[in-house]
Amino acid sequence: MYPALQNELANYQKRTPRSHDAHQRAMSRVPIGVASNYRYYPPYPLFVRDGKGSRIHDIDGNEYIDHNLCYGALFAGHRHPAVMKAVEEQLQVGTLYGMPHGMELELADLICERFPVEMVRFGNSGSEVTMHSLRLARSVTGRSKIIKMEGGYHGGHDAISVSVKPKEGQFGDPDHPTPVVSSAGVLKGTSDATLVAPFNNLTAVERLFDEHRDQIAAVIVEPIMMNIAFCMPDEGYLQQLAAVTRKNGAMFIMDEVKTGGKLAYGGACEYFNVKPDILCLGKSIGGGFSLAAFAASRSVMDVIAQQKMFHAGTYNTNPTVMAAGIATFRHVLTREAFEHVSKLNTRLLDGYQQTIKKTGLIGYADGAGANGALMFYPHRVRNYRDWYHVDEDIWTHYWFAMTNRGVLPQPYWWDEQWTISVQHTEKDIDEHLQVFAEIAPGLAAAQEERMTVGPLGTHAS
Ligand SMILES: Cc1ncc(COP(=O)(O)O)c(C=O)c1O
């Protein structure tokens, strides 16, 4: 760790003693002191006091422009008035029934109006719906195996806990990656059925279909890979991937848990003009409440309608969350809102690029819809193996330097990206850019110094 980075870490610790203490206490009862492994980072995570609009306060009272936004689940921003009103009204009526109430159809209609699907089932998290989407594909095709992309994240269940962050020495041939199980406790029989392909590489997928003829039920893909910060599909890649998948009798699953409520009005389906066999939605569709959905054509969903495939959940379509979801679709995820956020994102991306050019930083900013990221890599990342070599120390320096100056530029970890909410303003973006312009010369100097010592990219973790 170099001195400028050490200084930023020391400053972070000086500004946030209460977060430090809260984390110390939490660790006595909660493993690593957090409820989701991603939330931990060294030396300790910020603990949040409150959030409103585009901003949050930590428990030391420091204010931040928030581009973490719960890992992209808050396109609505904090406490969006229309969502709050709907939820407050629903709280007066009932919070949980475990019985149908009519809002299922209302929200399913809203989803089917904007995505190319005909029937919807709801859940509470992205993990849940990607898990059920795979079961759906297996039920329809009668096959077991699936293909996922190397570096892709679709939640925490066993079938996709493979090659999420595989390491050098494990991950094998870049064109024919070795599947690497990413957690202890994953059932071998389940993970053995998961095959891994590099993103943006059709030949690799075709080869897997040849090697496992008539055994593959589905290809699951995140249309823009956002578990490696921000990685765009090549022109035409998604359409061709869908075609290859269908040609081989498998289902094309688009995991739009992140893109669905943030990339465009009709998600990646609209943005890239591609139609999935099964669609997964989550995060931002709930406006700050835990809502997720999987959806497909009538004929695919028929296995559930015929009660051949089981899907259930006590909290599914709980009325509080459904009220939030309906308000979100009607008042937050509007065409005007996507236009507003997309304009802000262009402003942010352009500003980053200008500062990068001016300071000679090696890297680039990439983004679309509400998301983007600063990538410390000399050219556009096309897959996990490219991303694997981003400079982690410089990124860490960037994150703490921005955070110490009141801008949470994105969630911690360099595999994440920023989100802009409908409640962010031009002023927020300009403040963000001002802080970046302030710290960028220091980053460029550190980068140059490190380049003279060793190659770009450290990958210590
Ligand atoms: C693309 C994608 N799919 C699925 C998930 C899992 O969603 P959840 O954390 O709500 O279970 C995530 C979470 O980050 C995700 O990014």
Short mmCIF file of C-alpha atoms and ligand atoms in Angstrom, two decimals:
data_model
loop_
_atom_site.label_atom_id
_atom_site.label_comp_id
_atom_site.label_asym_id
_atom_site.label_seq_id
_atom_site.Cartn_x
_atom_site.Cartn_y
_atom_site.Cartn_z
CA MET A 1 0.00 0.00 0.00
CA TYR A 2 1.48 3.37 -1.02
CA PRO A 3 1.50 6.54 1.17
CA ALA A 4 -1.29 8.48 -0.64
CA LEU A 5 -3.64 5.51 -0.20
CA GLN A 6 -2.57 5.10 3.43
CA ASN A 7 -3.41 8.77 4.01
CA GLU A 8 -6.91 8.33 2.60
CA LEU A 9 -7.48 5.29 4.82
CA ALA A 10 -6.25 7.18 7.88
CA ASN A 11 -8.58 10.06 7.00
CA TYR A 12 -11.50 7.64 6.62
CA GLN A 13 -10.83 6.25 10.08
CA LYS A 14 -10.57 9.73 11.57
CA ARG A 15 -13.93 10.77 10.07
CA THR A 16 -15.89 7.65 10.97
CA PRO A 17 -15.11 6.45 14.53
CA ARG A 18 -18.72 5.54 15.23
CA SER A 19 -18.86 3.23 12.24
CA HIS A 20 -15.69 1.60 13.53
CA ASP A 21 -17.24 1.05 16.98
CA ALA A 22 -20.55 -0.15 15.59
CA HIS A 23 -18.72 -2.64 13.39
CA GLN A 24 -16.63 -3.91 16.29
CA ARG A 25 -19.80 -4.51 18.29
CA ALA A 26 -21.67 -6.09 15.39
CA MET A 27 -18.90 -8.63 14.83
CA SER A 28 -19.61 -10.22 18.20
CA ARG A 29 -22.98 -11.51 16.96
CA VAL A 30 -22.98 -11.17 13.18
CA PRO A 31 -20.23 -12.85 11.12
CA ILE A 32 -17.89 -10.14 9.76
CA GLY A 33 -20.37 -7.66 11.23
CA VAL A 34 -22.59 -7.45 8.17
CA ALA A 35 -25.68 -9.24 6.86
CA SER A 36 -24.37 -9.81 3.33
CA ASN A 37 -20.71 -10.65 2.65
CA TYR A 38 -20.43 -7.94 -0.03
CA ARG A 39 -21.08 -5.25 2.57
CA TYR A 40 -17.83 -5.83 4.41
CA TYR A 41 -14.66 -4.08 3.30
CA PRO A 42 -11.51 -3.22 5.18
CA PRO A 43 -10.95 -1.49 7.53
CA TYR A 44 -14.75 -1.49 8.25
CA PRO A 45 -17.90 -0.43 6.42
CA LEU A 46 -19.76 2.83 6.93
CA PHE A 47 -22.86 2.43 9.07
CA VAL A 48 -25.81 4.47 7.80
CA ARG A 49 -28.03 6.74 9.87
CA ASP A 50 -30.56 7.85 7.24
CA GLY A 51 -31.19 8.51 3.58
CA LYS A 52 -33.28 11.04 1.67
CA GLY A 53 -33.40 11.73 -2.06
CA SER A 54 -29.87 11.45 -3.46
CA ARG A 55 -28.08 11.62 -0.12
CA ILE A 56 -27.30 9.59 2.98
CA HIS A 57 -25.72 10.30 6.37
CA ASP A 58 -23.48 7.91 8.22
CA ILE A 59 -23.78 7.50 11.98
CA ASP A 60 -21.01 10.05 12.53
CA GLY A 61 -23.20 12.60 10.75
CA ASN A 62 -21.15 12.81 7.54
CA GLU A 63 -23.24 13.48 4.44
CA TYR A 64 -22.66 11.73 1.11
CA ILE A 65 -24.06 11.96 -2.39
CA ASP A 66 -25.11 8.34 -2.69
CA HIS A 67 -24.25 6.38 -5.82
CA ASN A 68 -24.24 3.07 -3.97
CA LEU A 69 -28.04 3.21 -3.70
CA CYS A 70 -28.20 -0.26 -2.22
CA TYR A 71 -26.17 -1.90 -4.97
CA GLY A 72 -28.39 -0.37 -7.60
CA ALA A 73 -31.72 -1.19 -5.98
CA LEU A 74 -32.69 2.46 -5.58
CA PHE A 75 -33.28 3.99 -9.00
CA ALA A 76 -36.08 5.69 -7.06
CA GLY A 77 -33.57 7.28 -4.67
CA HIS A 78 -34.18 7.28 -0.94
CA ARG A 79 -37.75 7.57 0.28
CA HIS A 80 -39.29 8.53 -3.06
CA PRO A 81 -42.50 10.47 -2.23
CA ALA A 82 -44.81 8.44 -4.51
CA VAL A 83 -43.52 5.13 -3.16
CA MET A 84 -43.69 6.33 0.45
CA LYS A 85 -47.27 7.51 -0.03
CA ALA A 86 -48.36 4.17 -1.50
CA VAL A 87 -46.66 2.21 1.28
CA GLU A 88 -47.98 4.46 4.04
CA GLU A 89 -51.51 4.02 2.69
CA GLN A 90 -51.06 0.27 2.47
CA LEU A 91 -49.72 0.12 6.05
CA GLN A 92 -53.09 1.41 7.24
CA VAL A 93 -54.86 -1.44 5.47
CA GLY A 94 -52.73 -4.54 5.93
CA THR A 95 -49.11 -5.68 5.68
CA LEU A 96 -49.29 -9.41 5.06
CA TYR A 97 -52.06 -11.81 4.12
CA GLY A 98 -50.59 -14.88 2.47
CA MET A 99 -53.69 -14.70 0.30
CA PRO A 100 -54.30 -13.09 -3.07
CA HIS A 101 -55.50 -9.48 -3.08
CA GLY A 102 -55.60 -8.27 -6.69
CA MET A 103 -52.37 -6.32 -6.84
CA GLU A 104 -50.67 -9.37 -8.42
CA LEU A 105 -52.58 -8.83 -11.64
CA GLU A 106 -52.11 -5.06 -11.58
CA LEU A 107 -48.33 -5.33 -11.32
CA ALA A 108 -48.12 -8.28 -13.72
CA ASP A 109 -50.01 -6.14 -16.28
CA LEU A 110 -47.54 -3.28 -15.80
CA ILE A 111 -44.60 -5.65 -16.33
CA CYS A 112 -46.10 -7.30 -19.40
CA GLU A 113 -46.87 -3.91 -20.95
CA ARG A 114 -43.20 -2.98 -21.09
CA PHE A 115 -41.30 -6.28 -21.27
CA PRO A 116 -41.81 -8.98 -23.95
CA VAL A 117 -43.42 -11.48 -21.54
CA GLU A 118 -46.94 -12.72 -20.92
CA MET A 119 -47.03 -14.14 -17.41
CA VAL A 120 -45.31 -13.25 -14.16
CA ARG A 121 -44.53 -14.85 -10.82
CA PHE A 122 -43.22 -12.71 -7.96
CA GLY A 123 -40.56 -13.19 -5.30
CA ASN A 124 -38.56 -11.17 -2.81
CA SER A 125 -34.99 -11.18 -4.09
CA GLY A 126 -32.97 -11.53 -7.24
CA SER A 127 -31.48 -14.79 -5.98
CA GLU A 128 -34.90 -16.30 -5.55
CA VAL A 129 -36.06 -15.50 -9.05
CA THR A 130 -32.88 -16.59 -10.83
CA MET A 131 -33.13 -19.86 -8.89
CA HIS A 132 -36.72 -20.36 -10.00
CA SER A 133 -35.94 -19.31 -13.56
CA LEU A 134 -33.45 -22.18 -13.77
CA ARG A 135 -36.00 -24.60 -12.36
CA LEU A 136 -38.46 -23.31 -14.92
CA ALA A 137 -36.01 -23.91 -17.77
CA ARG A 138 -35.29 -27.41 -16.48
CA SER A 139 -38.99 -28.16 -16.10
CA VAL A 140 -39.73 -27.05 -19.66
CA THR A 141 -36.77 -28.74 -21.37
CA GLY A 142 -36.42 -31.84 -19.18
CA ARG A 143 -32.64 -31.18 -19.14
CA SER A 144 -30.26 -30.52 -16.24
CA LYS A 145 -27.23 -28.49 -17.24
CA ILE A 146 -26.93 -24.75 -17.53
CA ILE A 147 -24.40 -22.32 -18.96
CA LYS A 148 -23.41 -19.17 -17.12
CA MET A 149 -20.77 -16.59 -17.94
CA GLU A 150 -17.41 -16.49 -16.21
CA GLY A 151 -17.54 -13.65 -13.66
CA GLY A 152 -21.35 -13.47 -13.80
CA TYR A 153 -23.32 -13.08 -10.57
CA HIS A 154 -26.94 -14.17 -10.29
CA GLY A 155 -27.33 -14.47 -6.52
CA GLY A 156 -26.28 -16.84 -3.80
CA HIS A 157 -27.82 -20.22 -4.65
CA ASP A 158 -25.81 -23.31 -5.56
CA ALA A 159 -26.39 -23.61 -9.31
CA ILE A 160 -24.85 -20.23 -10.09
CA SER A 161 -22.22 -20.18 -7.31
CA VAL A 162 -19.68 -21.18 -9.91
CA SER A 163 -16.91 -19.04 -11.47
CA VAL A 164 -18.15 -15.84 -9.86
CA LYS A 165 -14.65 -14.58 -9.02
CA PRO A 166 -12.32 -17.43 -10.00
CA LYS A 167 -8.62 -16.84 -9.58
CA GLU A 168 -5.60 -17.26 -11.77
CA GLY A 169 -4.26 -20.77 -11.40
CA GLN A 170 -7.83 -22.11 -11.15
CA PHE A 171 -9.72 -20.66 -14.08
CA GLY A 172 -7.93 -22.41 -16.97
CA ASP A 173 -8.23 -21.67 -20.68
CA PRO A 174 -9.77 -18.23 -21.37
CA ASP A 175 -11.80 -19.68 -24.27
CA HIS A 176 -12.88 -22.77 -22.33
CA PRO A 177 -12.89 -21.72 -18.65
CA THR A 178 -12.67 -24.30 -15.91
CA PRO A 179 -15.77 -24.03 -13.68
CA VAL A 180 -14.67 -22.98 -10.19
CA VAL A 181 -17.07 -23.36 -7.26
CA SER A 182 -17.23 -20.04 -5.42
CA SER A 183 -18.32 -21.01 -1.91
CA ALA A 184 -17.89 -23.73 0.64
CA GLY A 185 -21.02 -25.80 1.07
CA VAL A 186 -22.20 -25.79 -2.54
CA LEU A 187 -23.72 -29.15 -3.45
CA LYS A 188 -21.35 -30.79 -5.89
CA GLY A 189 -24.09 -32.48 -7.86
CA THR A 190 -25.65 -29.08 -8.47
CA SER A 191 -22.49 -27.15 -9.32
CA ASP A 192 -21.33 -29.99 -11.60
CA ALA A 193 -24.31 -29.19 -13.82
CA THR A 194 -23.10 -25.63 -14.34
CA LEU A 195 -20.92 -24.96 -17.37
CA VAL A 196 -19.01 -21.75 -17.84
CA ALA A 197 -18.38 -19.63 -20.92
CA PRO A 198 -16.58 -16.32 -21.36
CA PHE A 199 -18.85 -13.31 -22.00
CA ASN A 200 -18.79 -11.97 -25.58
CA ASN A 201 -17.60 -15.31 -26.96
CA LEU A 202 -20.19 -17.22 -28.99
CA THR A 203 -17.81 -19.90 -30.18
CA ALA A 204 -17.24 -20.98 -26.59
CA VAL A 205 -20.99 -21.35 -26.03
CA GLU A 206 -21.39 -23.31 -29.27
CA ARG A 207 -18.60 -25.62 -28.17
CA LEU A 208 -20.34 -26.30 -24.84
CA PHE A 209 -23.57 -27.13 -26.66
CA ASP A 210 -21.62 -29.57 -28.87
CA GLU A 211 -19.89 -31.17 -25.90
CA HIS A 212 -23.12 -31.54 -23.89
CA ARG A 213 -25.59 -32.27 -26.67
CA ASP A 214 -29.26 -32.29 -25.58
CA GLN A 215 -28.28 -31.83 -21.94
CA ILE A 216 -28.34 -28.05 -21.53
CA ALA A 217 -31.55 -26.51 -20.23
CA ALA A 218 -30.59 -22.84 -20.25
CA VAL A 219 -28.09 -20.10 -20.81
CA ILE A 220 -28.34 -17.44 -18.13
CA VAL A 221 -26.75 -14.07 -18.81
CA GLU A 222 -26.74 -10.58 -17.43
CA PRO A 223 -27.08 -8.41 -20.55
CA ILE A 224 -24.51 -5.89 -19.35
CA MET A 225 -22.16 -7.68 -16.99
CA MET A 226 -22.29 -5.63 -13.82
CA ASN A 227 -20.43 -8.02 -11.58
CA ILE A 228 -17.26 -6.95 -13.35
CA ALA A 229 -18.05 -3.27 -12.90
CA PHE A 230 -19.45 -2.44 -16.32
CA CYS A 231 -18.99 -4.67 -19.35
CA MET A 232 -21.06 -4.08 -22.47
CA PRO A 233 -22.06 -6.90 -24.82
CA ASP A 234 -20.53 -6.68 -28.29
CA GLU A 235 -22.88 -5.46 -31.01
CA GLY A 236 -25.34 -8.27 -31.81
CA TYR A 237 -23.90 -10.63 -29.16
CA LEU A 238 -27.10 -11.02 -27.14
CA GLN A 239 -29.25 -11.70 -30.21
CA GLN A 240 -26.77 -14.29 -31.47
CA LEU A 241 -26.50 -15.86 -28.02
CA ALA A 242 -30.29 -16.14 -27.88
CA ALA A 243 -30.34 -17.73 -31.36
CA VAL A 244 -27.61 -20.28 -30.53
CA THR A 245 -29.38 -21.16 -27.28
CA ARG A 246 -32.73 -21.72 -28.99
CA LYS A 247 -31.18 -23.59 -31.91
CA ASN A 248 -29.89 -26.06 -29.33
CA GLY A 249 -33.28 -26.47 -27.66
CA ALA A 250 -32.40 -24.51 -24.50
CA MET A 251 -33.97 -21.46 -22.84
CA PHE A 252 -32.40 -18.03 -23.01
CA ILE A 253 -32.64 -16.45 -19.54
CA MET A 254 -31.92 -12.77 -19.21
CA ASP A 255 -31.06 -11.76 -15.69
CA GLU A 256 -32.31 -8.19 -15.60
CA VAL A 257 -32.17 -7.91 -11.82
CA LYS A 258 -29.92 -4.88 -12.27
CA THR A 259 -30.72 -3.67 -15.79
CA GLY A 260 -34.51 -4.21 -15.64
CA GLY A 261 -35.36 -1.12 -13.62
CA LYS A 262 -32.36 1.01 -14.56
CA LEU A 263 -31.13 0.68 -18.13
CA ALA A 264 -34.24 1.82 -19.99
CA TYR A 265 -38.03 1.88 -19.73
CA GLY A 266 -38.20 -1.66 -21.13
CA GLY A 267 -34.87 -2.75 -19.61
CA ALA A 268 -32.21 -4.47 -21.66
CA CYS A 269 -34.94 -6.13 -23.75
CA GLU A 270 -35.79 -2.70 -25.16
CA TYR A 271 -32.29 -1.23 -25.06
CA PHE A 272 -30.73 -4.10 -27.05
CA ASN A 273 -33.92 -5.19 -28.82
CA VAL A 274 -33.63 -8.77 -27.63
CA LYS A 275 -36.28 -11.16 -26.35
CA PRO A 276 -35.56 -13.65 -23.58
CA ASP A 277 -37.40 -16.93 -23.01
CA ILE A 278 -37.33 -16.18 -19.29
CA LEU A 279 -36.81 -12.76 -17.73
CA CYS A 280 -35.63 -12.07 -14.16
CA LEU A 281 -36.35 -8.73 -12.48
CA GLY A 282 -35.43 -7.41 -9.03
CA LYS A 283 -33.73 -4.53 -7.21
CA SER A 284 -35.02 -1.21 -8.58
CA ILE A 285 -38.50 -2.46 -9.52
CA GLY A 286 -39.39 -2.37 -5.79
CA GLY A 287 -38.58 1.33 -5.30
CA GLY A 288 -36.73 0.48 -2.07
CA PHE A 289 -38.70 -2.60 -1.06
CA SER A 290 -37.78 -6.22 -1.62
CA LEU A 291 -39.58 -7.18 -4.79
CA ALA A 292 -38.48 -9.49 -7.58
CA ALA A 293 -40.15 -11.34 -10.42
CA PHE A 294 -39.59 -13.93 -13.10
CA ALA A 295 -41.61 -13.83 -16.25
CA ALA A 296 -42.01 -15.66 -19.54
CA SER A 297 -44.45 -16.51 -22.31
CA ARG A 298 -47.73 -18.22 -21.51
CA SER A 299 -46.46 -21.49 -22.98
CA VAL A 300 -43.29 -21.51 -20.83
CA MET A 301 -45.20 -20.59 -17.66
CA ASP A 302 -47.63 -23.39 -18.42
CA VAL A 303 -45.50 -25.84 -16.38
CA ILE A 304 -46.41 -23.78 -13.31
CA ALA A 305 -50.02 -23.32 -14.42
CA GLN A 306 -50.27 -27.10 -14.86
CA GLN A 307 -48.77 -27.50 -11.37
CA LYS A 308 -45.88 -29.53 -12.72
CA MET A 309 -43.35 -27.06 -11.37
CA PHE A 310 -43.57 -25.90 -7.79
CA HIS A 311 -43.06 -22.25 -6.91
CA ALA A 312 -44.15 -20.82 -3.57
CA GLY A 313 -43.24 -18.32 -0.84
CA THR A 314 -44.90 -16.92 2.29
CA TYR A 315 -43.85 -13.37 1.49
CA ASN A 316 -44.54 -13.47 -2.26
CA THR A 317 -46.67 -10.48 -3.29
CA ASN A 318 -46.94 -9.21 0.25
CA PRO A 319 -49.19 -6.15 -0.09
CA THR A 320 -46.72 -3.59 1.28
CA VAL A 321 -44.12 -4.45 -1.30
CA MET A 322 -46.70 -4.76 -4.08
CA ALA A 323 -48.00 -1.27 -3.30
CA ALA A 324 -44.40 -0.04 -3.54
CA GLY A 325 -43.88 -1.92 -6.82
CA ILE A 326 -47.02 -0.55 -8.44
CA ALA A 327 -46.16 3.01 -7.39
CA THR A 328 -42.63 2.48 -8.69
CA PHE A 329 -43.80 1.31 -12.12
CA ARG A 330 -46.39 4.10 -12.39
CA HIS A 331 -44.46 7.05 -10.95
CA VAL A 332 -40.73 6.24 -10.89
CA LEU A 333 -39.85 4.04 -13.87
CA THR A 334 -41.32 6.48 -16.37
CA ARG A 335 -39.91 7.37 -19.79
CA GLU A 336 -39.27 10.93 -18.54
CA ALA A 337 -37.34 9.61 -15.53
CA PHE A 338 -35.14 7.42 -17.74
CA GLU A 339 -34.46 10.43 -19.94
CA HIS A 340 -33.53 12.56 -16.91
CA VAL A 341 -31.21 9.92 -15.44
CA SER A 342 -29.63 9.08 -18.76
CA LYS A 343 -28.85 12.80 -19.31
CA LEU A 344 -27.22 12.98 -15.88
CA ASN A 345 -25.22 9.85 -16.63
CA THR A 346 -23.95 11.31 -19.91
CA ARG A 347 -22.92 14.44 -18.01
CA LEU A 348 -21.10 12.32 -15.44
CA LEU A 349 -19.41 10.11 -18.04
CA ASP A 350 -18.31 13.09 -20.15
CA GLY A 351 -16.97 14.85 -17.07
CA TYR A 352 -15.00 11.75 -16.05
CA GLN A 353 -13.57 11.39 -19.54
CA GLN A 354 -12.48 15.04 -19.61
CA THR A 355 -10.67 14.73 -16.29
CA ILE A 356 -9.10 11.42 -17.32
CA LYS A 357 -7.76 13.09 -20.47
CA LYS A 358 -6.56 16.16 -18.65
CA THR A 359 -4.69 14.27 -15.93
CA GLY A 360 -3.37 11.45 -18.11
CA LEU A 361 -5.00 8.76 -15.95
CA ILE A 362 -4.89 5.33 -17.54
CA GLY A 363 -8.47 4.19 -17.56
CA TYR A 364 -11.89 5.09 -18.88
CA ALA A 365 -15.44 5.65 -17.74
CA ASP A 366 -18.20 3.55 -19.25
CA GLY A 367 -21.92 3.48 -18.62
CA ALA A 368 -25.50 3.36 -19.86
CA GLY A 369 -28.92 4.08 -18.39
CA ALA A 370 -28.46 4.79 -14.69
CA ASN A 371 -25.15 2.94 -14.30
CA GLY A 372 -21.50 3.44 -14.99
CA ALA A 373 -18.02 2.89 -13.63
CA LEU A 374 -14.50 4.17 -13.71
CA MET A 375 -12.34 1.35 -15.03
CA PHE A 376 -8.63 1.39 -14.28
CA TYR A 377 -7.73 -0.57 -17.36
CA PRO A 378 -6.10 0.64 -20.58
CA HIS A 379 -8.87 -0.48 -22.96
CA ARG A 380 -12.54 -1.45 -22.86
CA VAL A 381 -13.14 -4.57 -20.77
CA ARG A 382 -14.88 -7.34 -22.80
CA ASN A 383 -14.97 -10.16 -20.28
CA TYR A 384 -13.93 -11.37 -16.83
CA ARG A 385 -10.29 -12.05 -17.80
CA ASP A 386 -9.86 -8.39 -18.84
CA TRP A 387 -11.53 -7.11 -15.69
CA TYR A 388 -9.35 -9.40 -13.58
CA HIS A 389 -6.42 -7.08 -14.26
CA VAL A 390 -7.93 -3.77 -13.19
CA ASP A 391 -5.70 -1.94 -10.76
CA GLU A 392 -7.23 -2.60 -7.36
CA ASP A 393 -5.00 -0.30 -5.32
CA ILE A 394 -5.67 2.70 -7.52
CA TRP A 395 -9.37 1.87 -7.42
CA THR A 396 -9.26 1.67 -3.61
CA HIS A 397 -7.48 5.02 -3.53
CA TYR A 398 -10.22 6.47 -5.79
CA TRP A 399 -13.04 5.10 -3.61
CA PHE A 400 -11.71 6.32 -0.27
CA ALA A 401 -10.61 9.68 -1.68
CA MET A 402 -14.12 10.30 -3.10
CA THR A 403 -15.86 9.02 0.04
CA ASN A 404 -13.70 11.18 2.31
CA ARG A 405 -14.87 14.20 0.29
CA GLY A 406 -18.58 13.40 0.53
CA VAL A 407 -19.25 11.38 -2.63
CA LEU A 408 -19.94 7.66 -2.39
CA PRO A 409 -18.97 7.05 -6.00
CA GLN A 410 -20.40 3.49 -6.05
CA PRO A 411 -20.60 0.54 -3.65
CA TYR A 412 -17.23 -0.58 -2.32
CA TRP A 413 -15.34 -3.18 -4.45
CA TRP A 414 -14.14 -2.65 -7.95
CA ASP A 415 -16.60 -5.15 -9.41
CA GLU A 416 -19.48 -2.72 -8.73
CA GLN A 417 -20.74 0.41 -10.51
CA TRP A 418 -22.44 3.70 -9.76
CA THR A 419 -26.18 4.23 -9.92
CA ILE A 420 -27.91 7.55 -10.50
CA SER A 421 -31.42 7.87 -9.10
CA VAL A 422 -34.37 9.88 -10.36
CA GLN A 423 -33.83 12.16 -7.37
CA HIS A 424 -30.25 13.06 -8.31
CA THR A 425 -29.80 16.49 -9.84
CA GLU A 426 -27.30 18.25 -12.09
CA LYS A 427 -25.92 19.85 -8.94
CA ASP A 428 -25.19 16.39 -7.48
CA ILE A 429 -23.41 15.35 -10.67
CA ASP A 430 -21.39 18.57 -10.81
CA GLU A 431 -20.34 18.15 -7.17
CA HIS A 432 -19.34 14.57 -7.94
CA LEU A 433 -17.26 15.72 -10.91
CA GLN A 434 -15.66 18.51 -8.92
CA VAL A 435 -14.48 16.03 -6.30
CA PHE A 436 -13.19 13.68 -8.98
CA ALA A 437 -11.29 16.54 -10.65
CA GLU A 438 -9.77 17.36 -7.24
CA ILE A 439 -8.48 13.83 -6.57
CA ALA A 440 -7.59 12.72 -10.11
CA PRO A 441 -4.12 14.32 -10.25
CA GLY A 442 -3.21 12.35 -7.09
CA LEU A 443 -4.47 9.15 -8.69
CA ALA A 444 -2.52 9.84 -11.87
CA ALA A 445 0.65 10.51 -9.88
CA ALA A 446 0.22 7.29 -7.90
CA GLN A 447 -0.47 5.38 -11.09
CA GLU A 448 2.65 6.73 -12.75
CA GLU A 449 4.79 5.94 -9.75
CA ARG A 450 3.46 2.39 -9.63
CA MET A 451 3.96 1.91 -13.37
CA THR A 452 7.64 2.55 -12.90
CA VAL A 453 7.71 -0.13 -10.21
CA GLY A 454 5.57 -2.83 -11.78
CA PRO A 455 2.92 -3.56 -14.41
CA LEU A 456 -0.65 -2.30 -14.23
CA GLY A 457 -2.87 -4.56 -12.17
CA THR A 458 -2.02 -6.10 -8.86
CA HIS A 459 -4.78 -8.56 -8.10
CA ALA A 460 -3.88 -9.32 -4.54
CA SER A 461 -7.25 -10.64 -3.36
C1 LIG B 1 -27.49 -9.60 -11.95
C2 LIG B 1 -27.91 -10.02 -10.59
N1 LIG B 1 -28.72 -11.08 -10.44
C3 LIG B 1 -29.14 -11.49 -9.23
C4 LIG B 1 -28.73 -10.84 -8.09
C5 LIG B 1 -29.18 -11.32 -6.74
O1 LIG B 1 -30.12 -10.44 -6.24
P1 LIG B 1 -30.40 -10.39 -4.66
O2 LIG B 1 -29.20 -9.80 -4.03
O3 LIG B 1 -31.62 -9.52 -4.57
O4 LIG B 1 -30.65 -11.78 -4.23
C6 LIG B 1 -27.90 -9.73 -8.19
C7 LIG B 1 -27.45 -9.01 -7.00
O5 LIG B 1 -26.61 -8.15 -7.01
C8 LIG B 1 -27.47 -9.31 -9.48
O6 LIG B 1 -26.66 -8.26 -9.62
#
